[in-house]
């Protein structure tokens, strides 16, 4: 089941129905826009969208935590939404796992490693580590 289909299913039964419907609407909009429409069934596109949204949500949560007189319920909903979105993000590989994948597949240079990892482990590795692994910098 694609992430998009799972979202549609969750929108019917989750306690975060409004937040989920917002994300479905945003994805639907991106799929129907004239310039650069996306494929709703392409999980990599959804993962990229979620990654950006999670980053923005975390920034908003951090800002709210520094303020006085905030509504704790609103903050709690934002945290739950972020955790919900994170549940759809792929598990990030450890640096040791990335190193082992490179060794097991005979990836001896940064270009071949990045190409292989992007194709097979989208958003699951630290590109800076891969660069360091091959350049030593």
mmCIF file of N, CA and C in Angstrom, residues 14 19 29 34 46 62 66 74 86 101 111 114 118 121:
data_model
loop_
_atom_site.group_PDB
_atom_site.id
_atom_site.type_symbol
_atom_site.label_atom_id
_atom_site.label_comp_id
_atom_site.label_asym_id
_atom_site.label_seq_id
_atom_site.Cartn_x
_atom_site.Cartn_y
_atom_site.Cartn_z
ATOM 1 N N UNK A 14 -8.373 8.048 12.353
ATOM 2 C CA UNK A 14 -7.356 8.597 13.256
ATOM 3 C C UNK A 14 -7.896 9.756 14.075
ATOM 4 N N UNK A 19 -5.583 17.000 10.495
ATOM 5 C CA UNK A 19 -4.200 17.129 10.031
ATOM 6 C C UNK A 19 -3.951 16.225 8.827
ATOM 7 N N UNK A 29 -3.294 18.725 -4.338
ATOM 8 C CA UNK A 29 -2.987 19.973 -5.048
ATOM 9 C C UNK A 29 -1.706 19.810 -5.857
ATOM 10 N N UNK A 34 -0.513 22.621 -12.659
ATOM 11 C CA UNK A 34 -0.066 22.575 -14.051
ATOM 12 C C UNK A 34 1.452 22.421 -14.158
ATOM 13 N N UNK A 46 6.219 11.718 -1.646
ATOM 14 C CA UNK A 46 5.520 11.940 -0.383
ATOM 15 C C UNK A 46 6.531 12.041 0.758
ATOM 16 N N UNK A 62 9.547 24.241 18.431
ATOM 17 C CA UNK A 62 10.639 24.833 19.205
ATOM 18 C C UNK A 62 10.346 26.288 19.566
ATOM 19 N N UNK A 66 9.257 28.207 23.637
ATOM 20 C CA UNK A 66 9.953 29.327 24.276
ATOM 21 C C UNK A 66 8.999 30.437 24.697
ATOM 22 N N UNK A 74 -2.654 22.716 21.829
ATOM 23 C CA UNK A 74 -2.192 22.993 20.458
ATOM 24 C C UNK A 74 -0.788 22.434 20.248
ATOM 25 N N UNK A 86 6.286 11.203 10.962
ATOM 26 C CA UNK A 86 7.561 10.485 11.073
ATOM 27 C C UNK A 86 7.371 8.978 10.933
ATOM 28 N N UNK A 101 27.072 -1.583 3.263
ATOM 29 C CA UNK A 101 26.393 -1.655 1.962
ATOM 30 C C UNK A 101 27.375 -1.310 0.847
ATOM 31 N N UNK A 111 30.696 8.671 -6.579
ATOM 32 C CA UNK A 111 29.647 8.737 -7.596
ATOM 33 C C UNK A 111 28.834 7.439 -7.642
ATOM 34 N N UNK A 114 26.773 7.076 -4.279
ATOM 35 C CA UNK A 114 25.603 7.957 -4.192
ATOM 36 C C UNK A 114 24.500 7.505 -5.155
ATOM 37 N N UNK A 118 21.027 6.242 -3.585
ATOM 38 C CA UNK A 118 19.825 7.017 -3.913
ATOM 39 C C UNK A 118 18.770 6.117 -4.554
ATOM 40 N N UNK A 121 18.125 3.209 -1.440
ATOM 41 C CA UNK A 121 17.909 3.594 -0.042
ATOM 42 C C UNK A 121 17.530 5.076 0.040
#
